[in-house]
Every structure is written in structure tokens, then in C-alpha cells.
Short mmCIF file of N, CA and C in Angstrom, two decimals:
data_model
loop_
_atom_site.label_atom_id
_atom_site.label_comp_id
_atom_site.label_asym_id
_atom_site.label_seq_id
_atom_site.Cartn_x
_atom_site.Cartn_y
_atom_site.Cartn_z
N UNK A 23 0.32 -19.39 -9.17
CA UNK A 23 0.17 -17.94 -9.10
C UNK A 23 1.52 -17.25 -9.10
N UNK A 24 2.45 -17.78 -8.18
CA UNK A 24 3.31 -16.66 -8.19
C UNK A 24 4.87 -17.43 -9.22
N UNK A 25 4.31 -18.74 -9.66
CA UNK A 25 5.35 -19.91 -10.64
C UNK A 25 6.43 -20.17 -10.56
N UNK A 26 6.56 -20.42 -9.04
CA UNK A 26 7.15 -21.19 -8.50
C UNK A 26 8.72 -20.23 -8.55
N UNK A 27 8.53 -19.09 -8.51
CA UNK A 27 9.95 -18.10 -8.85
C UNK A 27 9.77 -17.05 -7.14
N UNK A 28 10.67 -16.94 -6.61
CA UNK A 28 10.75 -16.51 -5.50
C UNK A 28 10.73 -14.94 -5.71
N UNK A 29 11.28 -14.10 -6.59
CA UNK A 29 10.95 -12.66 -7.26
C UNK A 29 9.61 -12.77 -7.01
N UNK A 30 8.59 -13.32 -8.15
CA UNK A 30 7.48 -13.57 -7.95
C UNK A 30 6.44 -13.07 -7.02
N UNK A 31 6.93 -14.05 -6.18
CA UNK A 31 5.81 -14.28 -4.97
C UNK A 31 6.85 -12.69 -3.70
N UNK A 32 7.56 -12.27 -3.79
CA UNK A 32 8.36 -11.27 -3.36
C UNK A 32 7.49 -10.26 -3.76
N UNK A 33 7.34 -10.04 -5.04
CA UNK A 33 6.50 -8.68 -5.99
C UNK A 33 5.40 -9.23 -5.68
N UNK A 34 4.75 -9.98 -5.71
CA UNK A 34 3.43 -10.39 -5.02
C UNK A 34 3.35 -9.71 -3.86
N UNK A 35 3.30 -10.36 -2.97
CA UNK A 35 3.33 -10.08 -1.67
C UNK A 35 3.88 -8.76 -1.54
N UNK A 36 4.77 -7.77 -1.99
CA UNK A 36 4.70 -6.38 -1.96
C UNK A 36 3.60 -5.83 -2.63
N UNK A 37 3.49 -5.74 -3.94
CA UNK A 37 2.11 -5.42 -4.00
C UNK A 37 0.82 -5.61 -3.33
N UNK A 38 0.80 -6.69 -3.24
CA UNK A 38 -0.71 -6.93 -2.39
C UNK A 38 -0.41 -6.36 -0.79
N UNK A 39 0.22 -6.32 -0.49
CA UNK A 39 0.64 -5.12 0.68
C UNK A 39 0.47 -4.18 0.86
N UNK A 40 1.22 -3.43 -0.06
CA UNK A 40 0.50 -1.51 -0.64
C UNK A 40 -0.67 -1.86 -0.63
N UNK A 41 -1.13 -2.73 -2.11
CA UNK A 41 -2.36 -2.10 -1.97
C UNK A 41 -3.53 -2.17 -0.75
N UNK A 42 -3.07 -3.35 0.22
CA UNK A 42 -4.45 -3.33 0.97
C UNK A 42 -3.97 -2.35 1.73
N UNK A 43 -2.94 -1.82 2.59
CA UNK A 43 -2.35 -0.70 3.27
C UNK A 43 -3.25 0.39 3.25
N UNK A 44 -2.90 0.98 1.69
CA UNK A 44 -3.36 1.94 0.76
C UNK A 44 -5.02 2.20 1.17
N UNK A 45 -5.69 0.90 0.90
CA UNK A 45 -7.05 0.96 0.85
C UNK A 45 -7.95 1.20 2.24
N UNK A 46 -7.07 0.20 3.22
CA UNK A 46 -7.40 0.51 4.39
C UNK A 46 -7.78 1.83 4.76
N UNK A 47 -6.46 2.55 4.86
CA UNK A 47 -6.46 3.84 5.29
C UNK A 47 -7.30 4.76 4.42
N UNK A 48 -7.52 4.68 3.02
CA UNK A 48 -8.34 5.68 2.46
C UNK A 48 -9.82 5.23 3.19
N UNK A 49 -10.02 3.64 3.18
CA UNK A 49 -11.43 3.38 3.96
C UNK A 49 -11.60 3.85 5.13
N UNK A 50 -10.67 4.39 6.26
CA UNK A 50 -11.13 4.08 7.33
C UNK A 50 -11.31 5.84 7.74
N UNK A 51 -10.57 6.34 6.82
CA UNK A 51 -10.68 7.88 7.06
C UNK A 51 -11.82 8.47 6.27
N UNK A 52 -12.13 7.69 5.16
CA UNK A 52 -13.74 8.02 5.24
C UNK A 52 -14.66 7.18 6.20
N UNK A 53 -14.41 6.24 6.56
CA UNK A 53 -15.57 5.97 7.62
C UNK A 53 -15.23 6.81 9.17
N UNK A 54 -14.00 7.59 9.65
CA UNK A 54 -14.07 8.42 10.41
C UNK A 54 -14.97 9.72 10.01
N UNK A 55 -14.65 9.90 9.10
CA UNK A 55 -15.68 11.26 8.67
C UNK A 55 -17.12 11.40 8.38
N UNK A 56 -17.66 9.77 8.16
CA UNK A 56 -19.15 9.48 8.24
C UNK A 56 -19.49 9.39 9.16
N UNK A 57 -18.72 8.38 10.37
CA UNK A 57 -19.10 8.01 11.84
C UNK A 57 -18.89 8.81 12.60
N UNK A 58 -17.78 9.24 12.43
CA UNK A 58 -17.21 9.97 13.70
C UNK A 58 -16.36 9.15 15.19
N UNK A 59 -17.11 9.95 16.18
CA UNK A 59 -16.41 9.67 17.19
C UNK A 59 -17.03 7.69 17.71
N UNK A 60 -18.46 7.23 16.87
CA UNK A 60 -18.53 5.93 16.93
C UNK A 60 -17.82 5.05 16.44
N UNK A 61 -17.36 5.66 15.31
CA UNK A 61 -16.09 4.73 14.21
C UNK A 61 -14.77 4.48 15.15
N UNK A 62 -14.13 5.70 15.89
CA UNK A 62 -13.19 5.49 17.00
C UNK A 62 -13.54 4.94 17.76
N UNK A 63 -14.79 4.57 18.49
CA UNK A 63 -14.93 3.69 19.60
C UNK A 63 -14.49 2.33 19.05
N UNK A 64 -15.21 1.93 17.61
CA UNK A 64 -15.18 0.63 17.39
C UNK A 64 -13.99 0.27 16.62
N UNK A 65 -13.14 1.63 16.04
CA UNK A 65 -11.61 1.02 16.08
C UNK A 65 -10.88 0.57 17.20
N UNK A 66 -11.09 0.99 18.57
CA UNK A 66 -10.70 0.53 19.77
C UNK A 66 -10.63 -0.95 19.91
N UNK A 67 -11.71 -1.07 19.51
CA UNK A 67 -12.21 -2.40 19.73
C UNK A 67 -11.68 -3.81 18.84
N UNK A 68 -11.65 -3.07 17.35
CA UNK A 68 -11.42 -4.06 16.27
C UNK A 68 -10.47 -3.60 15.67
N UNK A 69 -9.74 -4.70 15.39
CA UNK A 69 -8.48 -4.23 14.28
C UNK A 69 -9.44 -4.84 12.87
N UNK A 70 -8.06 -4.44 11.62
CA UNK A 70 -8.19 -4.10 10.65
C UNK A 70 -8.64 -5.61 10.12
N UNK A 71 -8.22 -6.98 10.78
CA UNK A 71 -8.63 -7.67 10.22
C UNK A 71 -7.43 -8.19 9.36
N UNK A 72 -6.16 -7.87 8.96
CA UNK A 72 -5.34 -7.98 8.25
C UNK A 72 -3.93 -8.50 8.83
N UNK A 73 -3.05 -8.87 8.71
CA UNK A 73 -1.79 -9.00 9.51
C UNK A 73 -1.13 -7.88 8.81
N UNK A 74 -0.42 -7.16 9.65
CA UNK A 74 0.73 -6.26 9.80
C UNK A 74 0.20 -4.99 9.04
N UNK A 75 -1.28 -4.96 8.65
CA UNK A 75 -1.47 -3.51 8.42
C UNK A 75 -2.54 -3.15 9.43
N UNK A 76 -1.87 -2.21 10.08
CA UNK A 76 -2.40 -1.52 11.79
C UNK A 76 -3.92 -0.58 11.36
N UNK A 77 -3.67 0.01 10.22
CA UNK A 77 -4.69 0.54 9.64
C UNK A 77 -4.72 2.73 9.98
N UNK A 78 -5.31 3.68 10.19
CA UNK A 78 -5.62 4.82 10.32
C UNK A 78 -5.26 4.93 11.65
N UNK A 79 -5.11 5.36 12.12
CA UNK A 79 -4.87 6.24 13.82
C UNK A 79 -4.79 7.88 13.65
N UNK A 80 -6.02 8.09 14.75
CA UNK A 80 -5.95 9.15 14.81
C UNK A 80 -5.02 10.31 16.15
N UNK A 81 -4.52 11.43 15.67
CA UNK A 81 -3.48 11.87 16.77
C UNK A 81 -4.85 12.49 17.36
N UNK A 82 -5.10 12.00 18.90
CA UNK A 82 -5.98 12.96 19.79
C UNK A 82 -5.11 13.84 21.10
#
């Protein structure tokens, strides 16, 4: 996948970064706006599932 070139797997791994980043946060701020204040309970609870992307936070 990334052929054995260290650039490569560098631009890899940045990309696939953004994009799950990216996606997270557009997901989770529409599932705040469907759920609401249940979606914040159960962000409390659960992370994103991902390493090093923290995901939406809301300022209360």
C-alpha cells in the first residue's frame, strides 16, 4: 500500500487523518442537532473510537 517509500506512508497517514478528523466532526455535529442534549450525554461517555482524533466538543 504505501511501497515501501516512507513519503508514502507519511502522505498516507496525513491524509487518512484529515479525512477521518474532517468526517468525525461533520458527523457528530449533525448527530448533536438530531439528538441533542442525549448525543452529549453519550459523548461523555464514549469517545470517537479513533486514536488522536478527540472528535466535536461543545463550549457549554
Amino acid at each position: 500500500l504505501v511501497l515501501q517509500n516512507p513519503f508514502c506512508l507519511l502522505a498516507y497517514t496525513i491524509a487518512s487523518w484529515r479525512f477521518f478528523h474532517d468526517r468525525v466532526i461533520l458527523e457528530e455535529i449533525t448527530l448533536l442537532k438530531f439528538f441533542g442534549d442525549d448525543y452529549v450525554d453519550y459523548q461523555k461517555q464514549v469517545g470517537t473510537g479513533l486514536p488522536f482524533i478527540n472528535g466535536y466538543k461543545i463550549d457549554l
